[in-house]
Amino acid sequence: MANLYFFTEARYLKMGNSIFNPSGVLKYDLFKRYLNIFNELIIVARVQIAKDDDIAFCTEENRVDGLNVSVYELPYFWGPVEYFKKKRAVSKIIQKIADNLNDKDRCILRVPGNIGDLTSKILKKKGINYYVEVVGDPFDVFSSGASNHRFRLIIKLLLYYSLKNTVKNANGVCYITEMVLPQRYPASKNAFVNIISNVKLKNSDFINEIIKFDNSKVNIELISIGSLEQMYKSPDVVIDAIAKLVTLNYSVHLTWIGEGKFKDSMVNYAQSKGVHNYVSFIGYVSNKQELNKLLDASDIFVLVSRAEAQGRAIIEAMARGKIVIGSNVGGIPENVSPEFLVPKNDVNALVNKILEVKALNNIDKWQLRNLAKAKEYEETILQVRRDVFLTKVLNDERKYL
């Protein structure tokens, strides 16, 4: 029996004997795709007991474990200080997992992150092959403006070089972008490589007929989707743009979808700018049909991140035929046409781009272009490529590179 151990930075909740993901991303519905090739999937991740405030997130829709998918629990920690306090305990558990692996078991590390880097070192020392999915870039996440941590530069360099080393020593590498991540974190010349987006789009996620943006109407409905756990999605920049548009007497409204510790401060920031009636922070939306309704009701999707590996939400918006304005960072330019890119942290450029879009006469041409681009990420297309990669992982009998 071939089992796959999947090491991830995800933080999970436990209620009873079940595991849940409060962010609703890395959950059973996604993990099932690994079962096309492997008999069992064992997810290795941080887990904490759900508190009263967490119970609302512990729904069947957010369930992580299930048929042939289980979770191997690591001690829960948050941030670098807690990680170093619990590193020894985490290391012992990973050592135990490594000691009990058989010849048919495989290990995939979802990186960047402390757990992936620590696991790579342990497996390398034991001469055990491992494979990585590269889904982010710490170099951008801890860049100026994206993070205000006082040790930002040190953390950035440590994580950058650690990720480079983890990827270099992997027997196989899967990137979610075609250019940025492979160039910055190159695989070994002997490793097999594939490019597979982490986006998951079903046929029902694609709109049948685009809803053409009527640029003659007075109000402009903007929408953005992004975690507020950190500030690299730039909610402050978008709020500043709203404030400037209101000052210029434009009728505009922003809907922001996403949760996180900075949500309340951004609500207060909008109020301090006098635009709290023009901005709605509606939290996390787990229901895909409800999310699509919100996208369909909008005119322009905005994601002007300070750091972004790919921008999954951009592709989801394109699947609804939305015009997308994005920042020219990370993997965003791989999907957003250059005509709709703006520099990060540039409020004036964002304002001008919104007004430029509103003035377009052939806007449906760009909407159709975005819909066609999104169809490249349909799940059956990506699953074929993923199965090819996972089959190579399964059949890889080489000794450690």
Coordinates of C-alpha atoms in Angstrom, one line a residue:
M1 CA 0.0 0.0 0.0
A2 CA 1.4 3.4 -1.0
N3 CA 0.8 6.1 1.5
L4 CA 1.6 9.8 1.1
Y5 CA 2.7 12.0 4.0
F6 CA 1.8 15.6 3.3
F7 CA 3.6 18.2 5.5
T8 CA 1.9 21.6 5.6
E9 CA 2.0 24.9 7.4
A10 CA -1.8 24.8 7.7
R11 CA -3.3 25.4 11.2
Y12 CA -6.2 23.2 12.0
L13 CA -8.9 22.9 14.7
K14 CA -10.0 19.8 16.4
M15 CA -13.5 19.2 17.7
G16 CA -14.3 15.7 19.0
N17 CA -12.4 13.3 16.7
S18 CA -12.7 15.5 13.6
I19 CA -10.3 18.1 12.1
F20 CA -11.4 21.3 10.5
N21 CA -9.8 24.1 8.6
P22 CA -11.1 27.6 9.7
S23 CA -9.7 29.2 6.5
G24 CA -11.6 26.6 4.4
V25 CA -8.8 26.1 1.9
L26 CA -6.7 23.0 2.6
K27 CA -9.5 20.6 3.4
Y28 CA -10.9 17.2 2.3
D29 CA -12.4 18.4 -0.9
L30 CA -8.9 19.4 -2.1
F31 CA -7.0 16.6 -0.6
K32 CA -9.1 14.0 -2.4
R33 CA -7.0 14.7 -5.6
Y34 CA -4.0 12.9 -4.1
L35 CA -6.0 9.7 -3.7
N36 CA -6.0 9.2 -7.5
I37 CA -2.5 7.9 -7.1
F38 CA -2.0 7.1 -3.4
N39 CA -4.1 4.8 -1.2
E40 CA -3.8 6.9 1.9
L41 CA -3.0 10.5 2.6
I42 CA -1.6 11.5 6.0
I43 CA -1.5 15.2 6.6
V44 CA 1.1 16.4 9.1
A45 CA 0.0 19.8 10.5
R46 CA -0.5 21.9 13.6
V47 CA -3.7 21.2 15.5
Q48 CA -5.4 22.9 18.4
I49 CA -8.6 22.1 20.3
A50 CA -11.4 24.3 19.0
K51 CA -12.6 27.1 21.4
D52 CA -16.1 28.4 21.7
D53 CA -15.4 31.1 19.2
D54 CA -14.1 28.5 16.7
I55 CA -17.1 26.2 16.7
A56 CA -18.8 28.2 13.9
F57 CA -15.9 27.2 11.6
C58 CA -16.2 23.5 12.5
T59 CA -18.6 22.6 9.7
E60 CA -18.7 19.6 7.4
E61 CA -17.8 21.9 4.6
N62 CA -14.5 22.7 6.4
R63 CA -13.7 19.2 7.3
V64 CA -10.1 18.1 6.7
D65 CA -10.1 14.4 7.5
G66 CA -12.3 11.8 5.8
L67 CA -12.2 8.6 3.9
N68 CA -8.5 7.6 3.4
V69 CA -7.4 11.0 4.6
S70 CA -6.2 11.5 8.2
V71 CA -4.2 14.1 10.2
Y72 CA -1.0 13.5 12.1
E73 CA -1.1 16.2 14.8
L74 CA 1.8 18.5 15.5
P75 CA 2.0 20.9 18.5
Y76 CA 0.3 24.1 17.8
F77 CA 2.3 27.3 17.4
W78 CA 1.9 30.7 16.0
G79 CA 4.8 32.8 14.8
P80 CA 8.6 32.5 15.1
V81 CA 8.8 32.9 18.9
E82 CA 6.4 30.0 19.6
Y83 CA 8.0 27.9 16.8
F84 CA 11.4 28.1 18.5
K85 CA 9.8 27.2 21.9
K86 CA 8.2 24.1 20.4
K87 CA 10.7 23.2 17.7
R88 CA 12.2 20.4 19.7
A89 CA 8.8 18.8 20.3
V90 CA 7.8 19.2 16.6
S91 CA 11.2 17.8 15.5
K92 CA 10.7 14.7 17.7
I93 CA 7.3 13.9 16.1
I94 CA 8.7 14.4 12.6
Q95 CA 11.7 12.2 13.5
K96 CA 9.2 9.5 14.6
I97 CA 7.3 9.7 11.4
A98 CA 10.5 9.4 9.4
D99 CA 11.6 6.4 11.4
N100 CA 8.4 4.6 10.6
L101 CA 8.3 5.2 6.9
N102 CA 8.4 2.1 4.7
D103 CA 9.8 1.8 1.1
K104 CA 6.5 2.6 -0.5
D105 CA 5.7 5.7 1.6
R106 CA 6.3 9.1 0.1
C107 CA 6.7 12.6 1.6
I108 CA 5.5 15.9 0.0
L109 CA 6.4 19.1 1.7
R110 CA 4.2 22.1 1.0
V111 CA 6.6 25.1 1.3
P112 CA 7.6 27.7 2.3
G113 CA 7.4 27.3 6.0
N114 CA 9.2 26.2 9.1
I115 CA 7.6 22.7 9.1
G116 CA 8.7 22.0 5.5
D117 CA 12.2 23.3 6.1
L118 CA 12.6 21.3 9.3
T119 CA 11.2 18.2 7.7
S120 CA 13.5 18.5 4.7
K121 CA 16.6 18.6 7.0
I122 CA 15.4 15.5 9.0
L123 CA 14.6 13.5 5.8
K124 CA 17.9 14.5 4.1
K125 CA 19.9 13.4 7.2
K126 CA 18.2 10.0 7.1
G127 CA 18.7 9.7 3.3
I128 CA 14.9 9.7 2.6
N129 CA 13.6 11.2 -0.7
Y130 CA 11.2 14.0 -0.5
Y131 CA 9.2 16.2 -2.9
V132 CA 8.0 19.7 -2.6
E133 CA 5.0 21.9 -3.7
V134 CA 6.2 25.5 -3.8
V135 CA 3.2 27.7 -3.2
G136 CA 4.6 31.0 -1.9
D137 CA 7.6 33.3 -1.8
P138 CA 9.0 34.5 1.6
F139 CA 11.2 37.0 -0.3
D140 CA 8.1 39.0 -1.3
V141 CA 6.0 38.3 1.8
F142 CA 8.7 39.9 4.0
S143 CA 9.5 42.7 1.6
S144 CA 9.3 46.4 2.5
G145 CA 5.6 47.4 2.8
A146 CA 4.3 43.8 2.9
S147 CA 5.6 43.2 6.5
N148 CA 6.3 45.6 9.4
H149 CA 8.0 43.0 11.6
R150 CA 11.0 44.6 13.2
F151 CA 13.2 41.7 12.2
R152 CA 11.7 41.6 8.7
L153 CA 15.0 41.7 6.8
I154 CA 16.6 38.9 8.9
I155 CA 13.5 36.7 8.6
K156 CA 13.3 37.4 4.9
L157 CA 16.8 36.3 4.2
L158 CA 16.7 33.3 6.5
L159 CA 13.5 32.0 4.9
Y160 CA 14.7 32.8 1.4
Y161 CA 17.9 30.8 1.7
S162 CA 16.2 28.0 3.7
L163 CA 13.6 27.6 1.0
K164 CA 16.2 27.6 -1.8
N165 CA 18.0 24.8 0.0
T166 CA 14.8 22.8 0.6
V167 CA 13.9 23.0 -3.1
K168 CA 17.4 22.2 -4.3
N169 CA 17.5 19.0 -2.3
A170 CA 14.1 17.7 -3.4
N171 CA 13.8 14.8 -5.8
G172 CA 10.8 16.4 -7.5
V173 CA 9.4 19.9 -7.5
C174 CA 5.9 21.2 -8.3
Y175 CA 5.6 25.0 -8.7
I176 CA 2.3 27.0 -8.9
T177 CA 3.8 29.6 -11.2
E178 CA 5.7 29.3 -14.5
M179 CA 8.3 32.0 -14.0
V180 CA 8.8 33.7 -10.7
L181 CA 9.1 30.7 -8.3
P182 CA 11.1 28.4 -10.6
Q183 CA 13.6 31.2 -11.3
R184 CA 14.0 32.3 -7.7
Y185 CA 14.0 28.8 -6.2
P186 CA 15.5 26.5 -8.8
A187 CA 15.2 22.7 -8.6
S188 CA 18.2 20.4 -8.9
K189 CA 19.1 19.4 -12.4
N190 CA 18.3 15.8 -11.6
A191 CA 14.9 16.6 -10.1
F192 CA 11.7 16.2 -12.1
V193 CA 9.6 19.4 -12.3
N194 CA 6.1 20.3 -13.1
I195 CA 4.0 23.5 -13.1
I196 CA 0.6 23.0 -11.5
S197 CA -1.6 25.7 -10.2
N198 CA -3.2 25.2 -6.8
V199 CA -6.5 26.7 -8.1
K200 CA -9.5 24.4 -8.1
L201 CA -12.2 25.4 -10.5
K202 CA -15.2 23.2 -11.4
N203 CA -17.4 23.6 -14.4
S204 CA -20.0 25.2 -12.2
D205 CA -17.5 27.9 -11.2
F206 CA -17.4 29.3 -14.8
I207 CA -20.1 31.8 -15.8
N208 CA -22.0 30.7 -19.0
E209 CA -22.3 34.2 -20.3
I210 CA -20.4 37.3 -19.1
I211 CA -22.2 40.1 -17.4
K212 CA -21.0 43.0 -19.3
F213 CA -19.8 45.9 -17.1
D214 CA -22.1 48.8 -17.9
N215 CA -19.7 51.7 -17.7
S216 CA -22.5 54.2 -18.2
K217 CA -23.9 53.6 -14.7
V218 CA -23.0 55.9 -11.9
N219 CA -21.9 53.5 -9.2
I220 CA -18.7 51.4 -9.4
E221 CA -18.8 48.1 -7.5
L222 CA -15.4 46.9 -6.5
I223 CA -14.6 43.6 -4.9
S224 CA -11.5 42.0 -3.4
I225 CA -10.8 38.7 -1.8
G226 CA -7.9 38.2 0.5
S227 CA -6.9 37.2 4.0
L228 CA -6.5 40.0 6.5
E229 CA -4.2 37.9 8.7
Q230 CA -1.3 39.9 7.2
M231 CA -1.2 43.2 5.4
Y232 CA 0.3 42.1 2.1
K233 CA -3.0 42.0 0.3
S234 CA -3.0 45.8 0.7
P235 CA -6.5 46.6 2.0
D236 CA -5.2 50.0 3.2
V237 CA -4.2 50.9 -0.3
V238 CA -7.6 50.0 -1.7
I239 CA -9.3 52.0 1.1
D240 CA -7.1 55.0 0.2
A241 CA -8.1 54.6 -3.4
I242 CA -11.8 54.6 -2.4
A243 CA -11.3 57.7 -0.3
K244 CA -9.7 59.5 -3.2
L245 CA -12.5 58.4 -5.6
V246 CA -15.1 59.7 -3.2
T247 CA -13.2 63.0 -2.9
L248 CA -13.4 63.2 -6.7
N249 CA -17.2 62.8 -6.4
Y250 CA -17.3 59.3 -7.8
S251 CA -19.9 56.9 -6.5
V252 CA -18.0 53.8 -5.5
H253 CA -18.3 50.8 -3.1
L254 CA -15.8 48.1 -2.1
T255 CA -16.7 44.6 -0.8
W256 CA -13.8 42.9 0.9
I257 CA -14.1 39.1 1.5
G258 CA -11.7 37.7 4.0
E259 CA -10.9 37.3 7.7
G260 CA -7.9 37.9 9.9
K261 CA -6.5 39.8 12.8
F262 CA -6.3 43.1 10.8
K263 CA -10.0 43.1 9.9
D264 CA -11.0 45.3 12.8
S265 CA -8.1 47.7 12.3
M266 CA -9.1 48.0 8.6
V267 CA -12.7 48.7 9.5
N268 CA -11.4 51.5 11.8
Y269 CA -9.1 52.7 9.1
A270 CA -12.0 53.1 6.6
Q271 CA -13.8 55.0 9.3
S272 CA -10.8 57.3 9.9
K273 CA -10.8 58.0 6.1
G274 CA -14.5 58.9 6.2
V275 CA -15.4 56.1 3.8
H276 CA -16.9 53.5 6.2
N277 CA -20.2 53.7 4.3
Y278 CA -18.4 52.9 1.1
V279 CA -16.6 49.8 2.3
S280 CA -18.0 46.5 3.5
F281 CA -15.8 43.9 5.2
I282 CA -18.0 40.8 5.1
G283 CA -15.6 38.2 6.5
Y284 CA -14.9 34.8 5.1
V285 CA -17.5 33.3 2.6
S286 CA -17.2 29.5 2.5
N287 CA -20.1 28.8 0.2
K288 CA -18.9 28.9 -3.4
Q289 CA -22.4 29.8 -4.8
E290 CA -22.6 32.8 -2.5
L291 CA -19.1 33.8 -3.5
N292 CA -20.0 33.6 -7.2
K293 CA -23.1 35.7 -6.6
L294 CA -20.9 38.4 -4.9
L295 CA -18.5 38.3 -7.8
D296 CA -21.3 38.5 -10.4
A297 CA -22.7 41.6 -8.6
S298 CA -19.4 43.4 -8.9
D299 CA -17.9 45.4 -11.7
I300 CA -14.2 45.2 -11.1
F301 CA -12.1 42.8 -9.1
V302 CA -9.1 44.3 -7.4
L303 CA -6.0 42.6 -6.0
V304 CA -3.1 44.9 -5.6
S305 CA -1.0 42.8 -3.2
R306 CA 2.4 43.7 -2.0
A307 CA 3.4 40.0 -2.4
E308 CA 1.5 37.3 -4.2
A309 CA 2.8 33.9 -5.4
Q310 CA -0.1 33.4 -7.8
G311 CA -3.3 35.0 -6.8
R312 CA -5.9 32.3 -6.8
A313 CA -8.7 34.7 -6.2
I314 CA -7.8 36.5 -9.4
I315 CA -8.5 33.3 -11.4
E316 CA -11.7 32.7 -9.6
A317 CA -12.9 36.2 -10.5
M318 CA -11.8 35.7 -14.1
A319 CA -13.9 32.5 -14.2
R320 CA -16.9 34.8 -13.6
G321 CA -15.8 37.1 -16.5
K322 CA -14.7 39.9 -14.3
I323 CA -12.3 42.7 -15.2
V324 CA -9.3 42.3 -12.9
I325 CA -6.9 45.0 -11.7
G326 CA -3.8 43.6 -10.1
S327 CA -0.3 44.7 -8.9
N328 CA 2.7 43.8 -10.9
V329 CA 4.2 41.5 -8.3
G330 CA 4.9 37.8 -8.0
G331 CA 2.8 35.6 -10.2
I332 CA 0.0 38.1 -10.8
P333 CA 1.4 39.3 -14.2
E334 CA 1.2 35.6 -15.5
N335 CA -2.6 36.0 -15.5
V336 CA -3.5 39.6 -15.6
S337 CA -3.0 41.5 -18.9
P338 CA -0.3 44.2 -18.7
E339 CA -3.0 46.9 -19.5
F340 CA -4.5 46.2 -16.1
L341 CA -1.4 46.1 -13.9
V342 CA -0.4 48.8 -11.4
P343 CA 2.6 49.2 -9.2
K344 CA 2.3 48.0 -5.6
N345 CA 1.5 50.6 -2.9
D346 CA 0.5 53.2 -5.6
V347 CA -2.9 54.6 -4.7
N348 CA -2.9 57.1 -7.6
A349 CA -2.1 54.4 -10.1
L350 CA -5.0 52.3 -8.8
V351 CA -7.4 55.2 -8.9
N352 CA -6.4 56.1 -12.4
K353 CA -6.7 52.4 -13.5
I354 CA -10.2 52.1 -12.1
L355 CA -11.3 55.3 -13.9
E356 CA -9.6 54.0 -17.1
V357 CA -11.5 50.8 -16.9
K358 CA -14.8 52.7 -16.4
A359 CA -14.1 54.6 -19.6
L360 CA -13.4 51.5 -21.8
N361 CA -15.7 51.0 -24.7
N362 CA -14.7 47.5 -25.6
I363 CA -14.7 46.1 -22.1
D364 CA -16.4 42.9 -23.0
K365 CA -13.3 41.9 -25.1
W366 CA -11.2 41.9 -21.9
Q367 CA -13.9 40.1 -19.9
L368 CA -13.9 37.3 -22.5
R369 CA -10.1 37.2 -22.5
N370 CA -10.2 36.7 -18.7
L371 CA -12.8 34.0 -18.9
A372 CA -10.7 32.1 -21.5
K373 CA -7.6 32.5 -19.3
A374 CA -9.4 31.0 -16.3
K375 CA -10.5 28.0 -18.3
E376 CA -6.8 27.0 -18.4
Y377 CA -7.2 26.2 -14.7
E378 CA -10.3 23.9 -14.9
E379 CA -9.8 21.1 -12.4
T380 CA -9.8 18.2 -14.9
I381 CA -7.0 19.8 -16.9
L382 CA -4.9 20.4 -13.9
Q383 CA -5.6 17.0 -12.4
V384 CA -4.1 15.3 -15.4
R385 CA -0.9 17.2 -14.9
R386 CA -1.0 16.6 -11.1
D387 CA -1.5 12.8 -11.6
V388 CA 1.6 12.8 -13.9
F389 CA 3.6 14.5 -11.1
L390 CA 2.3 12.2 -8.3
T391 CA 2.9 9.1 -10.4
K392 CA 6.5 10.1 -10.8
V393 CA 6.6 10.6 -7.0
L394 CA 5.1 7.2 -6.4
N395 CA 7.5 5.4 -8.8
D396 CA 10.7 7.3 -7.9
E397 CA 13.1 4.7 -6.6
R398 CA 16.2 6.8 -6.8
K399 CA 18.4 7.3 -3.8
Y400 CA 18.5 10.8 -2.4
L401 CA 19.8 13.3 -4.9

